[in-house]
Coordinates of C-alpha atoms and ligand atoms in Angstrom, one line a residue:
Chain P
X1 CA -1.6 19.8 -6.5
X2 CA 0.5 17.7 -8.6
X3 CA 3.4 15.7 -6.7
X4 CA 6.3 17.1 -8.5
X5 CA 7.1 19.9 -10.7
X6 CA 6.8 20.0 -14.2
X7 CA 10.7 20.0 -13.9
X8 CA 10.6 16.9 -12.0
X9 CA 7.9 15.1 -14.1
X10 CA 10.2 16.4 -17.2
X11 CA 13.1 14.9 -16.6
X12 CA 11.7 11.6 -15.0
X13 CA 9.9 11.5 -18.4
X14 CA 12.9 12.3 -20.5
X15 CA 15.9 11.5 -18.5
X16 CA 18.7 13.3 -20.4
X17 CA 22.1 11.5 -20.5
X18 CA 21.1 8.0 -19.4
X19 CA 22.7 5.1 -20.0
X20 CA 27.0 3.9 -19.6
X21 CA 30.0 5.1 -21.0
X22 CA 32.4 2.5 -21.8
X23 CA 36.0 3.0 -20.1
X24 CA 34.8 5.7 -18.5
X25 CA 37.4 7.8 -16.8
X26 CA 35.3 7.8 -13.2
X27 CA 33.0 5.7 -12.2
X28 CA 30.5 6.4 -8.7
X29 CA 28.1 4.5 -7.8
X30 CA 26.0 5.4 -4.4
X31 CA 23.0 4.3 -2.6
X32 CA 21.7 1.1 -1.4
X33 CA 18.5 -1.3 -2.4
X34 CA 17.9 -1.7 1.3
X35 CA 16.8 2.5 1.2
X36 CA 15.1 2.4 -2.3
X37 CA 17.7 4.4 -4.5
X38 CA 20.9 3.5 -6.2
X39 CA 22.5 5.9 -9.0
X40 CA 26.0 5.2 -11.0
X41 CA 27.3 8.0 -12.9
X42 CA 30.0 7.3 -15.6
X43 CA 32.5 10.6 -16.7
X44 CA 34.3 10.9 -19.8
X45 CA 37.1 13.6 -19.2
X46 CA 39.6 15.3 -21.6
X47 CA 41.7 18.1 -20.5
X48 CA 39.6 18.4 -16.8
X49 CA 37.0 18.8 -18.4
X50 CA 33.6 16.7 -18.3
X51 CA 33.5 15.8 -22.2
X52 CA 30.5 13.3 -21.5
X53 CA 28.5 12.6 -18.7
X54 CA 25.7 9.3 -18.5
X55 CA 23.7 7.9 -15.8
X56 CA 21.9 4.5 -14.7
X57 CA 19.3 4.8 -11.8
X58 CA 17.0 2.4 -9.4
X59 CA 14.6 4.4 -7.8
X60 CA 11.2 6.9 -7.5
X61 CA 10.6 10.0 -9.7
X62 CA 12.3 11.9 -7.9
X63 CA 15.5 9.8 -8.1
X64 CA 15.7 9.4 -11.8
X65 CA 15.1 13.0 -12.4
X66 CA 17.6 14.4 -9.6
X67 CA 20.1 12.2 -11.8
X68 CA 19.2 13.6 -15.0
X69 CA 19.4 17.3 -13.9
X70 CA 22.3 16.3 -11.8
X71 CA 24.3 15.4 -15.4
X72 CA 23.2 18.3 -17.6
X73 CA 24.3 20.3 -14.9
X74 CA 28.4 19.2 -15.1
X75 CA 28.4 18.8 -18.8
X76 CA 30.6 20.2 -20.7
X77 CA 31.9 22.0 -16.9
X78 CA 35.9 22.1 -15.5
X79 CA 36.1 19.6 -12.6
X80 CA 36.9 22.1 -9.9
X81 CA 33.1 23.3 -11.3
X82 CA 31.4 20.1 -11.0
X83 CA 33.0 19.2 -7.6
X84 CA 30.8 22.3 -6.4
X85 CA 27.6 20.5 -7.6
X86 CA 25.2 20.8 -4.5
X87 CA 22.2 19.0 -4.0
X88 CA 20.6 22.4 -3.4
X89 CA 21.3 23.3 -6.7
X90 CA 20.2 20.0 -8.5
X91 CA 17.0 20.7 -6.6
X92 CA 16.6 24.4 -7.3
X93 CA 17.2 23.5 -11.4
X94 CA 14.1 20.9 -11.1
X95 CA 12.0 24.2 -9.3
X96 CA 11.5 22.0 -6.0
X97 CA 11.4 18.9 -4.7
X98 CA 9.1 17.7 -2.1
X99 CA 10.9 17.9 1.7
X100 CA 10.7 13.9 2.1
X101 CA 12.6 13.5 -1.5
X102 CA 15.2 15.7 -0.7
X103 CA 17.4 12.9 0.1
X104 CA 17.2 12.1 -4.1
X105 CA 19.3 15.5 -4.7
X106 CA 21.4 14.7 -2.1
X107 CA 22.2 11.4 -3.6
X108 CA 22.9 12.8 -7.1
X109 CA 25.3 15.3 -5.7
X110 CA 26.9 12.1 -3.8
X111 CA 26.7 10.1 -6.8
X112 CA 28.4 13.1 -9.4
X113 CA 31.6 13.5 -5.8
X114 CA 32.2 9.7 -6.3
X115 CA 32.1 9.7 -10.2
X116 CA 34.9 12.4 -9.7
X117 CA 36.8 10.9 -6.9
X118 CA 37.2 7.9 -8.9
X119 CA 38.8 10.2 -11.7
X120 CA 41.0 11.8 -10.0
X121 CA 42.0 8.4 -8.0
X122 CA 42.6 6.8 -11.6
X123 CA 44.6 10.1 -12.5
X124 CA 46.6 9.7 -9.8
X125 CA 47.2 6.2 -10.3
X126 CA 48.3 6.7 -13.6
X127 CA 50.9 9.7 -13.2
X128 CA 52.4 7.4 -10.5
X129 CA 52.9 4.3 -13.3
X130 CA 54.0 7.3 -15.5
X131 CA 56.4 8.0 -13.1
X132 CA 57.6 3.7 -12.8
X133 CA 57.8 3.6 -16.5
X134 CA 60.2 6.4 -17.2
Chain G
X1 CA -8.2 5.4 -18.0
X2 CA -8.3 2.3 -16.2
X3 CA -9.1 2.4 -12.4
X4 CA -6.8 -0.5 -10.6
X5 CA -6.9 0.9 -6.7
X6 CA -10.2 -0.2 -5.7
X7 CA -8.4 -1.3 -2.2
X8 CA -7.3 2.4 -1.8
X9 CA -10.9 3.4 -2.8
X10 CA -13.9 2.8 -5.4
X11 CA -16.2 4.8 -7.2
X12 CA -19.3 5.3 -5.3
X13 CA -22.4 3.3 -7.3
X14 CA -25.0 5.6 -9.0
X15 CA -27.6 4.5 -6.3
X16 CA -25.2 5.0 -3.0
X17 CA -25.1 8.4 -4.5
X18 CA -28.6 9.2 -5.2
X19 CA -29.4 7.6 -1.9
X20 CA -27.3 10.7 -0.6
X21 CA -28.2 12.8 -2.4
X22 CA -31.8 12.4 -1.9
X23 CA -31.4 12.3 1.5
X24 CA -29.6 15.6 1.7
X25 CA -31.8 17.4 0.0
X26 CA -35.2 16.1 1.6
X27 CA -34.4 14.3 4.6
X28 CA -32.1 16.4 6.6
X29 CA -33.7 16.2 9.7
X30 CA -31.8 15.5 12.9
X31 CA -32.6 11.8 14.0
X32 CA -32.5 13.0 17.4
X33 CA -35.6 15.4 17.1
X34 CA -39.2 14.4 17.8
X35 CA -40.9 16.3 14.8
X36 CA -41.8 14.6 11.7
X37 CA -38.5 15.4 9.2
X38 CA -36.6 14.6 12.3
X39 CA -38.3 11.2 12.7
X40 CA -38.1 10.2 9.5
X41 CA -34.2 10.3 9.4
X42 CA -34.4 8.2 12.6
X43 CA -36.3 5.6 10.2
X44 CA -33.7 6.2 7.4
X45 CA -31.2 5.5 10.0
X46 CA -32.4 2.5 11.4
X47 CA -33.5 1.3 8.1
X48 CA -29.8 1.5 7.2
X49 CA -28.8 -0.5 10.4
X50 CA -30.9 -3.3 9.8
X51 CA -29.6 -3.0 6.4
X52 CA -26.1 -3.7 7.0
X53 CA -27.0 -6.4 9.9
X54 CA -28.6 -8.3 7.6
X55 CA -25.7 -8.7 4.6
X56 CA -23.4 -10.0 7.6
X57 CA -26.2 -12.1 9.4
X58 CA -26.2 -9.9 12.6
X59 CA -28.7 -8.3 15.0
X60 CA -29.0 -4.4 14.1
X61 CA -28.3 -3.8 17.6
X62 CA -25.1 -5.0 17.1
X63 CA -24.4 -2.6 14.4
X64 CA -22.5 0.7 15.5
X65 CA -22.0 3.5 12.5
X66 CA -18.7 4.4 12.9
X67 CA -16.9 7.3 10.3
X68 CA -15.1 4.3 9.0
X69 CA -12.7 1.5 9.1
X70 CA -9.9 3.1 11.5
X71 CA -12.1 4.4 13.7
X72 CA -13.9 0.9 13.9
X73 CA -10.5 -0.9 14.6
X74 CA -9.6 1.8 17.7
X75 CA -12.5 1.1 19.4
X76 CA -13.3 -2.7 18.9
X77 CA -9.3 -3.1 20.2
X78 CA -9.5 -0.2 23.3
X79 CA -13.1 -1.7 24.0
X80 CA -12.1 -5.6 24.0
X81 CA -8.6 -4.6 25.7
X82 CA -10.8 -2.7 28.7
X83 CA -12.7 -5.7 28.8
X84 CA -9.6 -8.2 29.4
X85 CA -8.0 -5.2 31.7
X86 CA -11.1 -5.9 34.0
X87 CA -10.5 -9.4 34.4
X88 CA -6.9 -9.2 34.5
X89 CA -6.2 -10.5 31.0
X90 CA -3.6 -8.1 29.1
X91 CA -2.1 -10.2 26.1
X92 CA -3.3 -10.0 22.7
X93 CA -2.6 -11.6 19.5
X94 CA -2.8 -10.2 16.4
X95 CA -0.5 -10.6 12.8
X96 CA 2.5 -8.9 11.4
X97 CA 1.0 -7.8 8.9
X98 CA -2.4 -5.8 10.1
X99 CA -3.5 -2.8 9.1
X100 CA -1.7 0.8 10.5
X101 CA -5.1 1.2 12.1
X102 CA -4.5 -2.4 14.3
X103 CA -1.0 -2.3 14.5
X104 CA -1.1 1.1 16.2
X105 CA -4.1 0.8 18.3
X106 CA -1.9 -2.5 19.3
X107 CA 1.6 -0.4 20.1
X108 CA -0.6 2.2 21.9
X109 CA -2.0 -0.5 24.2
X110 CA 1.7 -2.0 24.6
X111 CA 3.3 1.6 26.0
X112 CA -0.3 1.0 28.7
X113 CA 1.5 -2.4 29.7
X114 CA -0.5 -4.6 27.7
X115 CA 1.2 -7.7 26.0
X116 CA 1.5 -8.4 22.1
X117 CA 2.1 -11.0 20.3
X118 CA 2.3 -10.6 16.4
X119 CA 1.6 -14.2 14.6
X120 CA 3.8 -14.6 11.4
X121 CA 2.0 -14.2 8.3
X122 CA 4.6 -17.1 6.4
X123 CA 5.4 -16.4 2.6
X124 CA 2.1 -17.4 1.1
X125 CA 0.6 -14.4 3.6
X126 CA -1.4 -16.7 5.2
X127 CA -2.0 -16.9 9.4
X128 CA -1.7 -21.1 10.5
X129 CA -4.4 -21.3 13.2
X130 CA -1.8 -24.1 15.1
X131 CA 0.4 -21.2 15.5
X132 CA -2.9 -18.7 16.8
X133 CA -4.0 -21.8 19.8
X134 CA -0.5 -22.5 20.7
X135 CA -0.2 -18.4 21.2
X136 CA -3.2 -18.4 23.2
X137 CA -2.4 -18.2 27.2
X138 CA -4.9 -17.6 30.1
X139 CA -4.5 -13.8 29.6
X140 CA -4.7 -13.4 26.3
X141 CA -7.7 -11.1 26.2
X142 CA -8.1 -10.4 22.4
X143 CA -7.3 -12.1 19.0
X144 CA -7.4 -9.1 16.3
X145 CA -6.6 -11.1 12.8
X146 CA -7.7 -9.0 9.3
X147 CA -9.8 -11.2 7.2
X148 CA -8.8 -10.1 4.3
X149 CA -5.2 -8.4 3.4
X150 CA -5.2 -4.9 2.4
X151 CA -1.8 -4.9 0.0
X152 CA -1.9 -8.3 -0.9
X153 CA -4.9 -9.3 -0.7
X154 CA -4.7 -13.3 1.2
X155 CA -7.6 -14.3 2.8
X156 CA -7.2 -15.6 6.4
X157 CA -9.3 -18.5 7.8
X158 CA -11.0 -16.6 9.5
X159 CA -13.8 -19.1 10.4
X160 CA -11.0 -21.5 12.0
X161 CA -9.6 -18.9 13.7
X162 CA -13.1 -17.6 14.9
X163 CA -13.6 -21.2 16.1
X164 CA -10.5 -21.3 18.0
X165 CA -11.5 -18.1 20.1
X166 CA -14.6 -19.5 21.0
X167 CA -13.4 -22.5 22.1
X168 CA -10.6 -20.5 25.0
X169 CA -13.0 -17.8 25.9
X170 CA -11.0 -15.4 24.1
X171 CA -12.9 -12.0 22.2
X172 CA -12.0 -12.3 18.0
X173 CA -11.9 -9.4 16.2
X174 CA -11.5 -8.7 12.3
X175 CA -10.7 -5.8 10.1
X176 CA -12.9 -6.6 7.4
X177 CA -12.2 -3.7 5.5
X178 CA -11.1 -5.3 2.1
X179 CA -13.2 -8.3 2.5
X180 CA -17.2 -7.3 3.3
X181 CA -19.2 -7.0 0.1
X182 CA -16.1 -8.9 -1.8
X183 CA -16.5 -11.9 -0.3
X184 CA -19.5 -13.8 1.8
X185 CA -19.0 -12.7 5.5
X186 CA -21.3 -14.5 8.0
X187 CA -20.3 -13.0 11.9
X188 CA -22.4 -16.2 13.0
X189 CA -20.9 -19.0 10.9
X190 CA -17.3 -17.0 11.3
X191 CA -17.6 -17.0 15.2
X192 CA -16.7 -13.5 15.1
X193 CA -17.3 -11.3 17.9
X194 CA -16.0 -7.8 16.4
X195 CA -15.5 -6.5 13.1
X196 CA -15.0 -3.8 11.2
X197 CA -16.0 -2.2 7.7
X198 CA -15.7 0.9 5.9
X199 CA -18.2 1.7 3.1
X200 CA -15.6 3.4 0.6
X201 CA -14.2 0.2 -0.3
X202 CA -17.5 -1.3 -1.4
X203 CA -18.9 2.2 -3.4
X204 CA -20.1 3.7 -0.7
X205 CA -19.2 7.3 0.7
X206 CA -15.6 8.0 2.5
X207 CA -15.8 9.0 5.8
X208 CA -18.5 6.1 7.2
X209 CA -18.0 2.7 8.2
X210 CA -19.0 0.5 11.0
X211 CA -18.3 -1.8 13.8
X212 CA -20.2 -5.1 14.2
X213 CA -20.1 -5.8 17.8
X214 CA -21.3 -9.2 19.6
X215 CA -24.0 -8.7 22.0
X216 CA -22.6 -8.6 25.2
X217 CA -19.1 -7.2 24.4
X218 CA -19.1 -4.7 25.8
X219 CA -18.3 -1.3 23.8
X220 CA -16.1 1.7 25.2
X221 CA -17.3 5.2 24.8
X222 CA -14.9 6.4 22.1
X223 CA -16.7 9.8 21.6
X224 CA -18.3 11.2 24.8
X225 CA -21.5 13.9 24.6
X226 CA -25.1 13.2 23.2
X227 CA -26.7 9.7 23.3
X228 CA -26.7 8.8 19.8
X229 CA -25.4 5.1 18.6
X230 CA -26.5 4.0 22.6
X231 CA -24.3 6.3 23.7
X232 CA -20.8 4.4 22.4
X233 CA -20.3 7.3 19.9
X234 CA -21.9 10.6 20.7
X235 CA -22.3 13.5 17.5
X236 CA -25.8 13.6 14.9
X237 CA -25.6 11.4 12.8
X238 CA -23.9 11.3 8.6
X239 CA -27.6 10.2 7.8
X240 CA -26.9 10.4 4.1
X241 CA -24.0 8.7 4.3
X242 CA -25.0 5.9 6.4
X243 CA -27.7 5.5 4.3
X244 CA -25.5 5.2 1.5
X245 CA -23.2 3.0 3.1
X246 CA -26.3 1.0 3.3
X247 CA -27.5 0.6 0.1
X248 CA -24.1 0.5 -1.7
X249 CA -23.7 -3.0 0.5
X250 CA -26.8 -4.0 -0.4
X251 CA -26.4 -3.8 -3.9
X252 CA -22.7 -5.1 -3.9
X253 CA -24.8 -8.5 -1.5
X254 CA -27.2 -8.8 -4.6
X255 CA -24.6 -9.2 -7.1
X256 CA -21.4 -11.0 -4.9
X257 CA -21.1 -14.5 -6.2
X258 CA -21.3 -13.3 -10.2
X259 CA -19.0 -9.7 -9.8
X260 CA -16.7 -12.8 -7.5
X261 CA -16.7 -14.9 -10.3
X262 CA -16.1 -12.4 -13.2
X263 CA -13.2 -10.7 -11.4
X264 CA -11.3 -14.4 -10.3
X265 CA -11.5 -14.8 -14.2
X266 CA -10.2 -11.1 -14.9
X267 CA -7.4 -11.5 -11.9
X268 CA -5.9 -15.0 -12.7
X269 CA -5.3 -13.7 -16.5
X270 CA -3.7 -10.6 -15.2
X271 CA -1.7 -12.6 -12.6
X272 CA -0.9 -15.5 -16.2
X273 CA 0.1 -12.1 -17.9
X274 CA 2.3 -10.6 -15.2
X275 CA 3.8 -13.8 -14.8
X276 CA 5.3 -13.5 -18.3
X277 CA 8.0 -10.8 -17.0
X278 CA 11.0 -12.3 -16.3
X279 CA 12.0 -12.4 -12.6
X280 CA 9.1 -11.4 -11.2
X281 CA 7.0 -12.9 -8.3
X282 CA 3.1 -12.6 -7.4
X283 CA 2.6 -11.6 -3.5
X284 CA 0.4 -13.7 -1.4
X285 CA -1.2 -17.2 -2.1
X286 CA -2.5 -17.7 -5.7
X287 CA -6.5 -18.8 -4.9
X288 CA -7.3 -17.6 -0.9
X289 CA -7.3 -14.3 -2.7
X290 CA -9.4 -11.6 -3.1
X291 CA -11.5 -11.5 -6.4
X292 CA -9.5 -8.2 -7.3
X293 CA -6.2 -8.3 -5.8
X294 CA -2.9 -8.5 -7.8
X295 CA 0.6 -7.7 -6.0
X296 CA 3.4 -8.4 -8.2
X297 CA 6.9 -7.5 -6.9
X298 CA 9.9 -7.1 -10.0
X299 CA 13.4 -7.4 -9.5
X300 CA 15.6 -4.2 -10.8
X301 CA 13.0 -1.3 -10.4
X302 CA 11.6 0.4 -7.9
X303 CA 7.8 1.1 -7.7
X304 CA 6.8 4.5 -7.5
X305 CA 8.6 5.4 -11.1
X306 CA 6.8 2.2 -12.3
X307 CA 3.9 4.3 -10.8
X308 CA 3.9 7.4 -12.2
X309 CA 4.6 5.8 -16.1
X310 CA 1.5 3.8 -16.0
X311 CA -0.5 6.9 -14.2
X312 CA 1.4 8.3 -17.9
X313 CA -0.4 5.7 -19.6
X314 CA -3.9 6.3 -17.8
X315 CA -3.4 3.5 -15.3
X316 CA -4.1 4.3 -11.5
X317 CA -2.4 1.3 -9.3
X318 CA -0.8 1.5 -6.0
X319 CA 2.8 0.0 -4.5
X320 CA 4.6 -0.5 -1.6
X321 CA 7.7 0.9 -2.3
X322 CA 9.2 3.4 0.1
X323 CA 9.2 6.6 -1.9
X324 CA 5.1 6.1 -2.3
X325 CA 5.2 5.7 1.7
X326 CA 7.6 9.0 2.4
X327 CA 9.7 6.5 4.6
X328 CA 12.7 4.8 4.5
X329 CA 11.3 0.9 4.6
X330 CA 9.3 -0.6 1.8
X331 CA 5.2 -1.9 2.8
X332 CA 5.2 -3.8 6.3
X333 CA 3.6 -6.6 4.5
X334 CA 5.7 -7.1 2.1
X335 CA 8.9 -7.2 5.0
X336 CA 6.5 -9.7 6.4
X337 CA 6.0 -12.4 3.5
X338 CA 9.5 -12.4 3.7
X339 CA 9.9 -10.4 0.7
X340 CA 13.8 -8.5 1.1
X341 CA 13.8 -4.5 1.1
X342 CA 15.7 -4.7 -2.6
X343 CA 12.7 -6.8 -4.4
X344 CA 9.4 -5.1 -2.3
X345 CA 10.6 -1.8 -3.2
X346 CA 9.9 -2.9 -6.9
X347 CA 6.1 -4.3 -5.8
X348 CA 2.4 -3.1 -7.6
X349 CA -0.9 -3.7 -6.4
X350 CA -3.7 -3.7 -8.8
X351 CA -7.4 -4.1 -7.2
X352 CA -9.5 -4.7 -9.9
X353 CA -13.1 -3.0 -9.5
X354 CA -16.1 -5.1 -11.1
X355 CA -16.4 -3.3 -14.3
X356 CA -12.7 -4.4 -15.6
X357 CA -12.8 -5.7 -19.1
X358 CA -10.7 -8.4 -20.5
X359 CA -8.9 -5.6 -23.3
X360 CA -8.2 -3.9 -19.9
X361 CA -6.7 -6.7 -18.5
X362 CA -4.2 -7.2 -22.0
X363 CA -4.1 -3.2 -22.0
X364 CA -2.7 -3.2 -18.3
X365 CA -0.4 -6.7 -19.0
X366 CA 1.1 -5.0 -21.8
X367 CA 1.7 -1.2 -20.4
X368 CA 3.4 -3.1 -17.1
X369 CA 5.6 -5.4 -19.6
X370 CA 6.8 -2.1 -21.6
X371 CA 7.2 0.0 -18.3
X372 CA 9.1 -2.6 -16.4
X373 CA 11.2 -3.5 -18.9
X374 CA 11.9 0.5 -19.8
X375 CA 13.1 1.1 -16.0
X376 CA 15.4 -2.3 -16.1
X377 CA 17.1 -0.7 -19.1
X378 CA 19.0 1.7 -17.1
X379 CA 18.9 0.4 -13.2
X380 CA 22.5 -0.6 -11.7
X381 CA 20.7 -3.5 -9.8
X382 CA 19.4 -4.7 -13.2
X383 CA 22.5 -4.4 -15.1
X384 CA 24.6 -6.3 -12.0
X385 CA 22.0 -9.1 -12.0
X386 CA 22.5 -9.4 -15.6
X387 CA 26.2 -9.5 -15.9
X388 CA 25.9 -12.1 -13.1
X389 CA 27.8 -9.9 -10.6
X390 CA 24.9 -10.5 -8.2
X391 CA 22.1 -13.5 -7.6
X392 CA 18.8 -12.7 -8.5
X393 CA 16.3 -13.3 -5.8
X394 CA 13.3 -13.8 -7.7
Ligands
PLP1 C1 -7.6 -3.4 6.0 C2 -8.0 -2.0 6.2 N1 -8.3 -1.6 7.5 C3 -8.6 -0.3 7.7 C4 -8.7 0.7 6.7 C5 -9.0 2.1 7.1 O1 -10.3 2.4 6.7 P1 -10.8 3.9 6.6 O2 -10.1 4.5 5.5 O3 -12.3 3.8 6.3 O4 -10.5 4.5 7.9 C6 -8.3 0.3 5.4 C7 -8.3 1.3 4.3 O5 -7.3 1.7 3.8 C8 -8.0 -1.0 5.2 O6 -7.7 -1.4 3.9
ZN2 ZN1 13.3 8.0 -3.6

């Protein structure tokens, strides 16, 4: 038996999406060296919606293609879609992960939350300049 | 295909094969029984004993067949820690970075009240026998040091050691795992008292090993029932497999010092080559090495992805990263050189086996240089290191 799915082995092969997006409009970034896995997700948004979507990740297999799936999953989604995102779902899309790798989904579902927190902090930020400049 | 994780396992040698096969086939008598085919796998047996005694310069009564190397560590420790229990003596001293088979065998004994005391391995992986006498106490009832390093490979003096047991009356024991048939191993000249081996790391069958034991140390039963192996370890006998064991030693005896030399020639181009990679460190000191052993750690990426894309390019190699262990911490002995959680999650171990050529060696240099240098191109760590947001370490 292989250790991942073909999924898995597919997207760790061909990560889709990867790389930065410059002056993104949220920004996450989740994880820690210390456990092994660190992912930053960058979101391009235009009218609540996720235009673009990359990703840079440290970390195992399982890692880089939880991050992958994790991204084609949200692009081209509403926000209030994407903020559903679930790791069980990231998982599911890559037909299985092994039970000790869980924690990879689970990290790319954190990773996608702070992406979007970050947008909607910077939204809210902005509306309340908009608000001092008028 | 390139096979670099001849510490995990080897290929078993055409003639430990046919040894086994033979024997299977013809000799399947039980050693046990007093009829002719039974006999003659009690010659095959003992044959095999003597065997093994000789590459190490031991009696082959001292030789127990074990079904490897862990089962060899469990009872040379138990046996040598009943023996200090008798006389009071509850302390032993072993390193931080043993084997799971020690170090457990050692925790087990610690929740029975016994006393441990784990030497530190320093950054070159290497145990200071100053620092083994000065742990010594009048209890101290066992000294379990590895002579060889499993992960990295470093090559304890063991002989010094050996010579410092002696000298306070204390039992030595060594996992020799990685180092018999790789490197000379006398159990005379290297005043060792108890060591252990396991045949699949010299191309010999999985599943068989054994335990060298001093005469007069006294052995615990580990296995209770018949009265095979003078009744330490009860159960008929893995003839073919001991047999095996046997003659994949002796051949790997025959041929040491040239296979030694050829693969210190393979392994300090690999280590010039790996070198090359920016911000990358080797693991363990450079020459009291084994003849195979590479471990490399490289800031920015983690190991089991660097893993699974040279398994992509027909490379088998091994790391200590945490996702290849299913826990949370990167390798023990890579904590224990002092290496920090964010560069020994990015280690690889190559063990070289005796038939590496030198395009293997470039093939290997340059699949590691593109693979590494692949995974840097989108990790966070990488990209913070570069911008100078964070210090590298290596
Ligand atoms: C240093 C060391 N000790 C013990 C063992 C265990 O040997 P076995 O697999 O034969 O039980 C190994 C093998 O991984 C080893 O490398
Ligand atoms: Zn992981």
């Amino acid at each position: 038996m292989a250790l991942y799915s073909e999924k898995v082995m597919d997207h760790f092969r061909n990560p889709r999406n990867v790389g930065v997006i410059e002056n993104a409009d949220g920004v996450g970034e989740v994880g820690n060296a210390k456990c092994g896995d660190i992912m930053k997700m960058y979101l391009k948004i235009d009218d609540d919606v996720i235009s673009d979507v990359k990703f840079e990740t440290f970390g195992c297999g399982s890692a880089i293609a939880s991050s992958s799936m994790a991204t084609e999953l949200i692009k081209g989604k509403p926000v209030s879609e994407a903020m559903q995102l679930t790791n069980k779902a990231v998982a599911e899309a890559l037909d299985g992960l092994p039970d000790y790798k869980m924690h990879c989904s689970v990290l790319a579902e954190e990773a996608i939350r702070s992406a979007l927190d970050d947008y909607y902090k910077k939204k809210a930020e902005n509306e309340i300049r908009d608000l001092h400049d008028r | 295909m390139i096979y670099a994780d001849n510490a995990a396992t080897t290929k078993m040698s055409s003639r430990a094969i046919e040894t086994m096969v033979s024997l299977m086939k013809e000799t399947f008598g039980n050693p046990s029984s007093l009829y002719t085919i039974g006999q003659r796998a009690k010659e095959v047996l003992e044959q095999a004993r003597k065997d093994v005694a000789e590459v190490i310069g031991a009696d082959p009564r001292e030789i127990l067949f074990t079904s490897g190397g862990s089962e060899a560590d469990n009872q040379a420790i138990i046996s040598a820690a009943k023996i200090g229990e008798k006389k009071g003596k509850k302390h032993i001293i072993s390193s931080a970075f043993e084997h799971h088979a020690v170090l457990h065998t050692l925790e087990k004994l610690k929740k029975e009240g016994y006393e441990i005391t784990l030497l530190d391995v320093h950054e070159d992986g290497l145990v200071r026998p100053e620092e083994l006498e000065a742990a010594i106490r009048e209890d101290t009832c066992l000294v379990t040091i590895m002579y060889a390093n499993n992960e990295i490979g470093t090559i304890q003096p063991i002989r010094e050691i050996g010579a410092i047991c002696r000298k306070h009356g204390v039992l030595f024991h060594t996992d020799a795992v990685q180092a018999i048939a790789h490197v000379p191993v006398n159990v005379v000249d290297d005043n060792i008292d108890l060591l252990s081996s396991s045949a699949h790391k010299f191309h010999g069958p999985k599943g068989v090993g054994f335990l060298y034991a001093k005469k007069g140390v006294l052995l615990s039963n580990l296995i209770e029932g018949g009265a095979q192996e003078r009744g330490k370890r009860a159960g008929t006998e893995n003839v073919p497999g001991i047999a095996a064991m046997a003659a994949a030693l002796k051949e790997a005896a025959e041929h040491l010092e040239e296979n030694s030399e050829k693969l210190k020639k393979r392994r300090d181009q690999l280590i010039a080559g790996l070198r090359e990679i920016p911000h990358s460190a080797l693991n363990g000191d450079e020459t009291r090495r084994l003849p195979g052993n590479v471990n490399f750690c490289f800031e920015g990426i983690e190991g089991e992805s660097l893993l699974l894309l040279l398994d992509d390019k027909g490379i088998s190699a091994s790391s200590g990263s945490a996702c290849t262990s299913g826990s949370l911490d990167p390798s023990h002995v890579l904590l224990a050189i002092g290496r920090v959680h964010d560069v020994a999650h990015g280690s690889l171990r190559l063990s070289l086996g005796e038939d590496v050529t030198e395009e293997q060696i470039h093939e290997i240099i340059q699949s590691v240089k593109e693979v590494v240098e692949y995974l840097r191109s989108f990790s966070p760590i990488w990209r913070d290191l570069m911008a100078g947001k964070k210090p590298f370490i290596l």
